[in-house]
Coordinates of C-alpha atoms in Angstrom, one line a residue:
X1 CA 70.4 106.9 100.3
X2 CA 70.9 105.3 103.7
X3 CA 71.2 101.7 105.3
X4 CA 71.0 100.7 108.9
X5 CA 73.6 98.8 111.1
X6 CA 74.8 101.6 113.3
X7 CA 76.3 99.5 116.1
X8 CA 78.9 98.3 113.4
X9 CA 80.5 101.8 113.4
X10 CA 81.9 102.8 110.0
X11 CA 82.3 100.3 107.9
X12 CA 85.3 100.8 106.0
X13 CA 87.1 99.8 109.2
X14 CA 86.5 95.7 108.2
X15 CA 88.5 94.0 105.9
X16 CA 85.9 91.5 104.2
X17 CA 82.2 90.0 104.5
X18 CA 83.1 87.5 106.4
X19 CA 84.4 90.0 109.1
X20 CA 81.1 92.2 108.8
X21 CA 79.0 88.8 109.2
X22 CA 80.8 88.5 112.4
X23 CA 80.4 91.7 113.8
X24 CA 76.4 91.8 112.9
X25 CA 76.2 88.4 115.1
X26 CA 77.8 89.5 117.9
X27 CA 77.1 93.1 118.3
X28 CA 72.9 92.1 117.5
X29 CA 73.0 88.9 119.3
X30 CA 72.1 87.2 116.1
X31 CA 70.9 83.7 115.9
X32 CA 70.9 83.7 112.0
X33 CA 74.3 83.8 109.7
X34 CA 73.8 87.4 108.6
X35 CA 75.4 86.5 105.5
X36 CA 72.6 88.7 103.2
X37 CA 73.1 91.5 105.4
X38 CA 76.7 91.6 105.5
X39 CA 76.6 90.9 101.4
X40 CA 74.3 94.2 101.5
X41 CA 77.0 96.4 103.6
X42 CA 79.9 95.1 101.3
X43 CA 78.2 96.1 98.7
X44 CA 76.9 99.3 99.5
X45 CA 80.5 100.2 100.2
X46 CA 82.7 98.6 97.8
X47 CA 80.3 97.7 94.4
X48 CA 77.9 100.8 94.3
X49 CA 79.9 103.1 92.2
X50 CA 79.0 107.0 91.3
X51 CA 76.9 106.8 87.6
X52 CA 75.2 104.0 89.2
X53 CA 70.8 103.7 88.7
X54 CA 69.2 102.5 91.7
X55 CA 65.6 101.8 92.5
X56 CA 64.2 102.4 95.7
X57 CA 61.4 99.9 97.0
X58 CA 58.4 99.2 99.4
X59 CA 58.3 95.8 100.1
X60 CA 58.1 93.4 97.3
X61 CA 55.8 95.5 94.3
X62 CA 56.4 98.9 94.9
X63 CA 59.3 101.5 93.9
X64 CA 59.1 104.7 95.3
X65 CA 61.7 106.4 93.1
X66 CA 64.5 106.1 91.0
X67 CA 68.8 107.9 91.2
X68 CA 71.6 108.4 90.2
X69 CA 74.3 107.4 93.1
X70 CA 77.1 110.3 93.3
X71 CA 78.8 110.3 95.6
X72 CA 81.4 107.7 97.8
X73 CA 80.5 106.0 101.1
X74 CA 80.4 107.9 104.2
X75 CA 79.6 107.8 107.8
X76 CA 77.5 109.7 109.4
X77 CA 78.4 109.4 113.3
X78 CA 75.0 111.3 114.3
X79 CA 72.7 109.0 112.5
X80 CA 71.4 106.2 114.8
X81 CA 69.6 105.0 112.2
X82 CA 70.8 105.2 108.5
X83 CA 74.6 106.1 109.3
X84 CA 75.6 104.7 106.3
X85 CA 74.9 106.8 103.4
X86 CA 76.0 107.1 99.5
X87 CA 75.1 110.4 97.8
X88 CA 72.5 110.3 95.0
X89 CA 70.5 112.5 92.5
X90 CA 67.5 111.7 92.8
X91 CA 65.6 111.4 89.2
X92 CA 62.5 110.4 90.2
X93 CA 60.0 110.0 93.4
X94 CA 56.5 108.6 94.0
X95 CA 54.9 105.3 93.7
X96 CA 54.6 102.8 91.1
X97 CA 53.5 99.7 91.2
X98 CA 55.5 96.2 90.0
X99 CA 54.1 93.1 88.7
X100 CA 57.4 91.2 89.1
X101 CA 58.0 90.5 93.2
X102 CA 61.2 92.4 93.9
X103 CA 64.0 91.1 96.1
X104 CA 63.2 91.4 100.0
X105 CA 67.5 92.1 100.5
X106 CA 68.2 95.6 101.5
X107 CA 70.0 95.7 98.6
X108 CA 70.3 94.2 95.6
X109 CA 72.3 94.1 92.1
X110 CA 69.8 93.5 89.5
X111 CA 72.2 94.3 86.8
X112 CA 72.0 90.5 85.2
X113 CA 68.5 90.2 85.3
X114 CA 68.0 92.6 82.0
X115 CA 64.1 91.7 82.2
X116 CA 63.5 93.0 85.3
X117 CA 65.8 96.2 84.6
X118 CA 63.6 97.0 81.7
X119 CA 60.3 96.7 83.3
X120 CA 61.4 98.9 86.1
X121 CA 62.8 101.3 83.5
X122 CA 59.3 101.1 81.5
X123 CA 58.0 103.9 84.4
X124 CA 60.4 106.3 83.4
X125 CA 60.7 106.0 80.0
X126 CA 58.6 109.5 79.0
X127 CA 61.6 111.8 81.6
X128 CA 64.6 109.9 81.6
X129 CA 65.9 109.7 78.3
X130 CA 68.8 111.9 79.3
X131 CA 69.5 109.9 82.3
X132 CA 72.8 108.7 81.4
X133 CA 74.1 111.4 80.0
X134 CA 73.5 113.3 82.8
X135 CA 75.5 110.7 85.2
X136 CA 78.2 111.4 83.8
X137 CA 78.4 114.6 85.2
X138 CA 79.7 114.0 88.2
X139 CA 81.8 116.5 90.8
X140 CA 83.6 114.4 93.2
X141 CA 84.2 115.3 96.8
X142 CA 87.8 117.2 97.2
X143 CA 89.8 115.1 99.5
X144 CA 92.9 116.6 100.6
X145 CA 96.7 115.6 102.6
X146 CA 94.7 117.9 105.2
X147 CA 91.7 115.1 105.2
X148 CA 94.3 112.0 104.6
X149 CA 95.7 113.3 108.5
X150 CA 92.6 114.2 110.3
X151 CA 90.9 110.3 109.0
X152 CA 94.3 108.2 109.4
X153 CA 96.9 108.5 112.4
X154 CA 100.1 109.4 111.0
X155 CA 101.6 112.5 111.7
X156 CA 102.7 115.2 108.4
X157 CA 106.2 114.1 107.6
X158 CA 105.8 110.2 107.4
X159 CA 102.7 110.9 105.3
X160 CA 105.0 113.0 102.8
X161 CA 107.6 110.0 102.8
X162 CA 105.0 107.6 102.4
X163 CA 103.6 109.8 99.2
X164 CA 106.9 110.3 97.4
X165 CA 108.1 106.8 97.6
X166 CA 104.7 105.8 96.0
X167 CA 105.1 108.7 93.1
X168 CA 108.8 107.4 92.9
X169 CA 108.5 103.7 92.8
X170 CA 104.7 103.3 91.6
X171 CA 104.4 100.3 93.8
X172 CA 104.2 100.0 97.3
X173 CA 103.2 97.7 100.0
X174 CA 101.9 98.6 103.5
X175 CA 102.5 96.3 106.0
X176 CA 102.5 96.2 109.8
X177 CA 100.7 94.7 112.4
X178 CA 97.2 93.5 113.0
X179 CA 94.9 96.7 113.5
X180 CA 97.6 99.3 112.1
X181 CA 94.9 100.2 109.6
X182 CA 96.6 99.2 106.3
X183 CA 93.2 98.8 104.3
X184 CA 91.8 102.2 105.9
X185 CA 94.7 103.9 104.8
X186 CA 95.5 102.5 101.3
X187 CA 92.1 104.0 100.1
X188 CA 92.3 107.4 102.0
X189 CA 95.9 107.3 100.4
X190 CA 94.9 106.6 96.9
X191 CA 92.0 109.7 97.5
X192 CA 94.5 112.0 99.3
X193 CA 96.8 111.7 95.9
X194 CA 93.5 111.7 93.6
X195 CA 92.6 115.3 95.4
X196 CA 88.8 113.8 95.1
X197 CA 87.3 110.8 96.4
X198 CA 86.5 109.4 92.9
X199 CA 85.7 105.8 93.6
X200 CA 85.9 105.1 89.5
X201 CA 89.9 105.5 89.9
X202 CA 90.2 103.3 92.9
X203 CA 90.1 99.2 92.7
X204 CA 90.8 96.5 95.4
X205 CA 91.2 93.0 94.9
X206 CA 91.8 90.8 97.7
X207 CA 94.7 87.6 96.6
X208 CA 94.2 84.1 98.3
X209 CA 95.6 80.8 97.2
X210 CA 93.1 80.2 94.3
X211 CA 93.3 83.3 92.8
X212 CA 94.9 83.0 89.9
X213 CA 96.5 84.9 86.2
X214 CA 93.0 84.4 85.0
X215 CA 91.6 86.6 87.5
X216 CA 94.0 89.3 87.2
X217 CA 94.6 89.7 83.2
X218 CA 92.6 87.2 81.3
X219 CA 91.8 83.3 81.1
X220 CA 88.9 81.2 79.1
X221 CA 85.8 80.5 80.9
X222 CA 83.4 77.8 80.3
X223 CA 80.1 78.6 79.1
X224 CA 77.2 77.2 77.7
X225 CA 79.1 77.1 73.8
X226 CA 82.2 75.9 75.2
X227 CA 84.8 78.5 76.4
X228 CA 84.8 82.5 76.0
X229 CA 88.0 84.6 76.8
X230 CA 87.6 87.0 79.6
X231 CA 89.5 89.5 80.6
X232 CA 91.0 89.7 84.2
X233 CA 90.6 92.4 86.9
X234 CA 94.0 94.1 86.5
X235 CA 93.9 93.9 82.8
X236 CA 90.5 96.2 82.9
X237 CA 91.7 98.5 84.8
X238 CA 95.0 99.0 82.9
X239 CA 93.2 99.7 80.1
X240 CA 90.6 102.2 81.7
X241 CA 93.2 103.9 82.8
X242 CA 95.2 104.4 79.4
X243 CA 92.0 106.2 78.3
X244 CA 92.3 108.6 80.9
X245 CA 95.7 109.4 81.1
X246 CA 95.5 112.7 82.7
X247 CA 94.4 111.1 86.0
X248 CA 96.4 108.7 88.6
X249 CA 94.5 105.3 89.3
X250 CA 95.0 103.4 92.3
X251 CA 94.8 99.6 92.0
X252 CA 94.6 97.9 96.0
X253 CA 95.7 94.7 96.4
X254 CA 94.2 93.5 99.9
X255 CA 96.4 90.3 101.5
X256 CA 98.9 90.7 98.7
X257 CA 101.2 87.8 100.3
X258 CA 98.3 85.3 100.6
X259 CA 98.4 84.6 96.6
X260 CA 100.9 82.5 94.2
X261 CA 102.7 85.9 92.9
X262 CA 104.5 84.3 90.0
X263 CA 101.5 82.3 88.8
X264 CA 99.2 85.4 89.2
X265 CA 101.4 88.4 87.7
X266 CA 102.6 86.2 85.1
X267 CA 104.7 87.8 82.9
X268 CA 103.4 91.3 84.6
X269 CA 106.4 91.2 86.8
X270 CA 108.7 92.9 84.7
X271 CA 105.8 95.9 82.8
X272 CA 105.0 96.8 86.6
X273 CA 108.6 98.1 87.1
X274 CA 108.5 102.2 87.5
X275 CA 110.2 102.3 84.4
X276 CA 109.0 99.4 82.4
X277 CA 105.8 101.3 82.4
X278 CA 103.7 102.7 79.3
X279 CA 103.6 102.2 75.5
X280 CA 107.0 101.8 74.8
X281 CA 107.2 98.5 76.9
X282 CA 104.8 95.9 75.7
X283 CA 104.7 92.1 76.4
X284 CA 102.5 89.8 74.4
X285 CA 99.9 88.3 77.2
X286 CA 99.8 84.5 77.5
X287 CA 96.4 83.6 75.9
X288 CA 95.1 86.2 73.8
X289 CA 98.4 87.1 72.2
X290 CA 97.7 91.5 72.4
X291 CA 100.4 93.3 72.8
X292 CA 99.9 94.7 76.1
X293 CA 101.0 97.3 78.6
X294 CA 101.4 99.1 82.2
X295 CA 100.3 102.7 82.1
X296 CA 102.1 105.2 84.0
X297 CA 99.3 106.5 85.8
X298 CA 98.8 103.3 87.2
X299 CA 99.6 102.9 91.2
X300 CA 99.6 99.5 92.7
X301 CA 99.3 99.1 96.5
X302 CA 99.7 95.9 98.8
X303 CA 98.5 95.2 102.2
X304 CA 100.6 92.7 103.8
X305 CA 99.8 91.2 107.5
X306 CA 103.2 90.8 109.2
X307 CA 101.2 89.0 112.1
X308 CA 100.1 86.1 109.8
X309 CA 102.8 82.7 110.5
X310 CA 100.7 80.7 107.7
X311 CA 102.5 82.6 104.7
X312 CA 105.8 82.0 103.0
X313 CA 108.1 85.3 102.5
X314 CA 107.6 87.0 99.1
X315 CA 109.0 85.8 96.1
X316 CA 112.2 88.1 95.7
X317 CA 111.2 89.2 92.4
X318 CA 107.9 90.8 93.7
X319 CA 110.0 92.2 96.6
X320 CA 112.0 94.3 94.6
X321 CA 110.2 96.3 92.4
X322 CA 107.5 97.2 95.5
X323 CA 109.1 99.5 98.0
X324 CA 107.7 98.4 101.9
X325 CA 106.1 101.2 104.1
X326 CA 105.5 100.0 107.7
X327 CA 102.1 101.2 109.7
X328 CA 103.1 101.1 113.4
X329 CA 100.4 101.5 116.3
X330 CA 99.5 104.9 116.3
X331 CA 99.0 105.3 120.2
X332 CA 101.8 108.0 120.5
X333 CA 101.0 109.9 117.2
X334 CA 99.3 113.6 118.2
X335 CA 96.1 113.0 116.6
X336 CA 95.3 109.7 118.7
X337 CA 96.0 111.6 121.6
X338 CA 93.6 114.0 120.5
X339 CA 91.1 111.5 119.5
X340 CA 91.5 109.7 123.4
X341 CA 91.2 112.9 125.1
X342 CA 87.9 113.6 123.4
X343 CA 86.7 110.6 124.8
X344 CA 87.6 111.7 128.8
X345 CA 87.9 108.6 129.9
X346 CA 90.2 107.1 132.4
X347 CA 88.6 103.7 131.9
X348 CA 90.0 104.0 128.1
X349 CA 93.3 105.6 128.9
X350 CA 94.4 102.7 131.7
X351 CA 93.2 100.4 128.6
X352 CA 95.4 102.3 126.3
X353 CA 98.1 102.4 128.7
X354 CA 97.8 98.4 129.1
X355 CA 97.9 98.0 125.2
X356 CA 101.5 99.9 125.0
X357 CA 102.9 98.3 127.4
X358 CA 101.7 94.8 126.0
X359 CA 103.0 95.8 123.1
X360 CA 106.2 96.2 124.3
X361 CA 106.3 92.7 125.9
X362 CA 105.3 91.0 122.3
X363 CA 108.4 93.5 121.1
X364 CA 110.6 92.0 123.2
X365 CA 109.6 88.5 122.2
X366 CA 112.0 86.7 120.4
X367 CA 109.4 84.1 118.7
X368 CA 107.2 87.7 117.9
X369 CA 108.4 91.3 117.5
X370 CA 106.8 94.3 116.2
X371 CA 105.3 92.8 113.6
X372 CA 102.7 91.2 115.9
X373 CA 102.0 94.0 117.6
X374 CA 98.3 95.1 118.3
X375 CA 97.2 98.3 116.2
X376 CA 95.1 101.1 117.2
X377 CA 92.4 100.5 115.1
X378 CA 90.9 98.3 117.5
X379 CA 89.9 101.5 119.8
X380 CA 89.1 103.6 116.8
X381 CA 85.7 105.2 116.7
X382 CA 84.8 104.9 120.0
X383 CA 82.2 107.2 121.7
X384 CA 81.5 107.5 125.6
X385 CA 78.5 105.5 125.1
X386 CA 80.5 102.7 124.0
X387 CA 83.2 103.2 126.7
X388 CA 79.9 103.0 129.2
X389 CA 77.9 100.0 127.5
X390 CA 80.8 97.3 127.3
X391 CA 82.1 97.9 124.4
X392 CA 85.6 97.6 125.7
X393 CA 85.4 94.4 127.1
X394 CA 83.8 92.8 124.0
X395 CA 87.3 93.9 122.0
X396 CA 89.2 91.9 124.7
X397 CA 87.5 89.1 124.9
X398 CA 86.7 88.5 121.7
X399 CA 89.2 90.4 119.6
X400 CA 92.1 91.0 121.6
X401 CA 92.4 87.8 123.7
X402 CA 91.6 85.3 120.9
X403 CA 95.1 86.5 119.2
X404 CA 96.8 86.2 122.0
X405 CA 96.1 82.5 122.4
X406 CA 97.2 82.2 119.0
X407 CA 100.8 84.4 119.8
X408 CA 101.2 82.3 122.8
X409 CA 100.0 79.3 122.4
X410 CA 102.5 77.1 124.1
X411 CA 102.5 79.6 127.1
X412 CA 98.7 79.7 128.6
X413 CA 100.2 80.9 131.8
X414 CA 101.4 84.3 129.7
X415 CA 97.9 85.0 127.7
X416 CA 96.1 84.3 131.3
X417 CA 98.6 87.6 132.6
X418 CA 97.7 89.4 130.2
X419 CA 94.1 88.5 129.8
X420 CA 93.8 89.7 133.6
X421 CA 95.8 92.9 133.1
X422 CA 93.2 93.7 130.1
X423 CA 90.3 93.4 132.0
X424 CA 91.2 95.1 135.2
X425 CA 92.3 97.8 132.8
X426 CA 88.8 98.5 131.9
X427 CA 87.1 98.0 135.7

């Protein structure tokens, strides 16, 4: 299955919604928010999971087939059209017609309206009976340290460190920069030590002031009775993952710093420790009273922007049972050079050239340093078209010079220098 939005490049390089929403504006010219279109990428990315059913439709009474999704997202750099694609078995194909009017979205989770899931499932009922037992049966793609290196710019020996501190603490944050590619490379990380890019074993969460302990473990929730108890994010993957204890599971924890950390981990802090972890070492959880624990298999991963002045330093006990891994701008590594010589631009290179050097001035600044350096992932997935059609100017002027205001903000005179040495870069 495919969906559109090829000017947005692979999508896996934005961090939210709200980012994607952007993009779609700008890079279409949009008058409209764009917010159902950026739900519909999100989703397609980060929801659809393999074992999934999915329906495909003509317009608003007709399905044309029905699938099993299996495989993870990819992108598909030929593809001007449907770049986007999720691998599926398809079950079923041909046309059948719906009484109930069907969503006009892209795409849609129907999976609360049970109603609607049954009618559509009424087509199928005489062939797939053994539909769900047959999702199950999934092969996963292999993903290898091999792939981890050719997808994420680091070169073989920091990628070795980076893996045996993880193994060795269990916890581990990546921080760096803006653009470093922290969120490209937790998941690529998590796959890389999987061996398979099995979505099922891979969560993210993203932590911002109102997210709270009920979120991650458990908490009551109204409803229309009164109140139900319902259990947290981080408390349902803990226990998937104690039923599958043969496999590592990766659980990503996007803006780590933005949330309260004592008020969300709760008494967590101490069962998250490398060897506070599994059966022996329980904790009684705040509101249901279950004895309750940290499997082994469990990896947790922060992403932590150094660039962000809003947010307080992490609380000290967080700090020390996570070990900190720093993602640096990759324009030196061997496989960026690589990747900007494919391109064969001189236009690209004196902008590449410009960015090191600007980098080093925001190094030397004593109210900055190199944790407000700009990352490479800004330039990343670039083709000669875009180098040709202006792509390279809309990153400085809307991506690039933007945070440079905010660096510099009492010093217009330096983000107009700069500005200027950006753009004649690029002419």
């Amino acid at each position: 299955m495919g969906i559109g939005w090829s000017k947005l490049g692979n999508v896996e390089q934005y961090a939210s919604k709200e980012d994607i929403r952007k993009s779609l504006r700008t890079l279409y010219r949009s008058k409209y928010s764009q917010k159902n279109c950026a739900l519909a990428l999100w989703q397609f990315l980060h929801e659809l999971k393999p074992g999934d059913v999915i329906f495909a439709k003509r317009g608003l009474n007709e399905i044309l087939g029905r699938g099993v999704v299996e495989g993870s997202y990819e992108f598909d750099k030929n593809d001007d059209s449907y770049p986007n694609i999720r691998r599926v078995r398809w079950t079923h194909n041909g046309e059948w017609y719906s009484e109930c009017l069907l969503a006009t979205k892209p795409l849609t989770d129907i999976t609360a309206y049970p109603d609607l899931v049954a009618h559509l499932n009424s087509f199928f009922e005489d062939e797939g009976s053994d539909l769900e037992e047959d999702a199950g049966q999934i092969e996963y793609p292999a993903y290898t340290p091999e792939d981890f290196l050719s997808e994420v710019y680091m070169d073989a020996e920091r990628y070795r460190t980076l893996v045996n501190v993880l193994r060795a603490k269990k916890n581990i944050i990546l921080q760096g920069a803006p653009g470093v590619g922290k969120t490209f490379a937790a998941k690529r990380l998590a796959y890389s030590m999987m061996g398979a890019k099995d979505a099922e074993r891979v969560m993210m969460v993203q932590f911002h002031q109102s997210y709270s302990y009920e979120d991650f473990i458990e908490g009551f929730r109204p409803n229309a009775q009164g109140f139900d108890l319902e259990k947290g994010a981080f408390y349902s993957f803990c226990k998937k993952a104690q039923d599958d204890s043969d496999n590592d599971y990766f659980f990503i924890i996007d803006e780590i710093n933005r949330g309260n950390l004592s008020k969300i981990f709760g008494e967590l802090f101490m069962l998250i420790e490398n060897d506070k972890r599994g059966s022996r070492n329980t904790l009684q959880l705040l509101y249901s009273h279950e004895l309750f624990y940290v499997p082994s298999n469990v990896y947790l991963i922060g992403m932590m922007n150094t660039a962000d002045r809003s947010l307080a330093m992490l609380d000290y006990a967080l700090r020390r049972r996570f070990a900190f891994f720093n993602l640096l701008p990759a324009f030196d590594t061997e496989s960026f050079a690589a990747y900007q010589k494919g391109l064969a631009s001189k236009k690209f290179d004196r902008l590449v050239a410009c960015i090191v050097k600007l980098n080093e001035a925001i190094a030397s600044d004593e109210s900055l340093g190199n944790g407000f350096c700009i990352g490479h992932s800004y330039f990343c997935r670039i083709s000669s078209d875009d180098v040709i059609d202006g792509k390279l100017s809309e990153i400085i002027d809307y991506e690039l010079v933007p945070m440079l205001c905010e660096y510099w903000f009492d010093e217009p005179s330096k983000v107009d220098e700069w500005a200027d040495k950006l753009r004649r870069s690029i002419q």
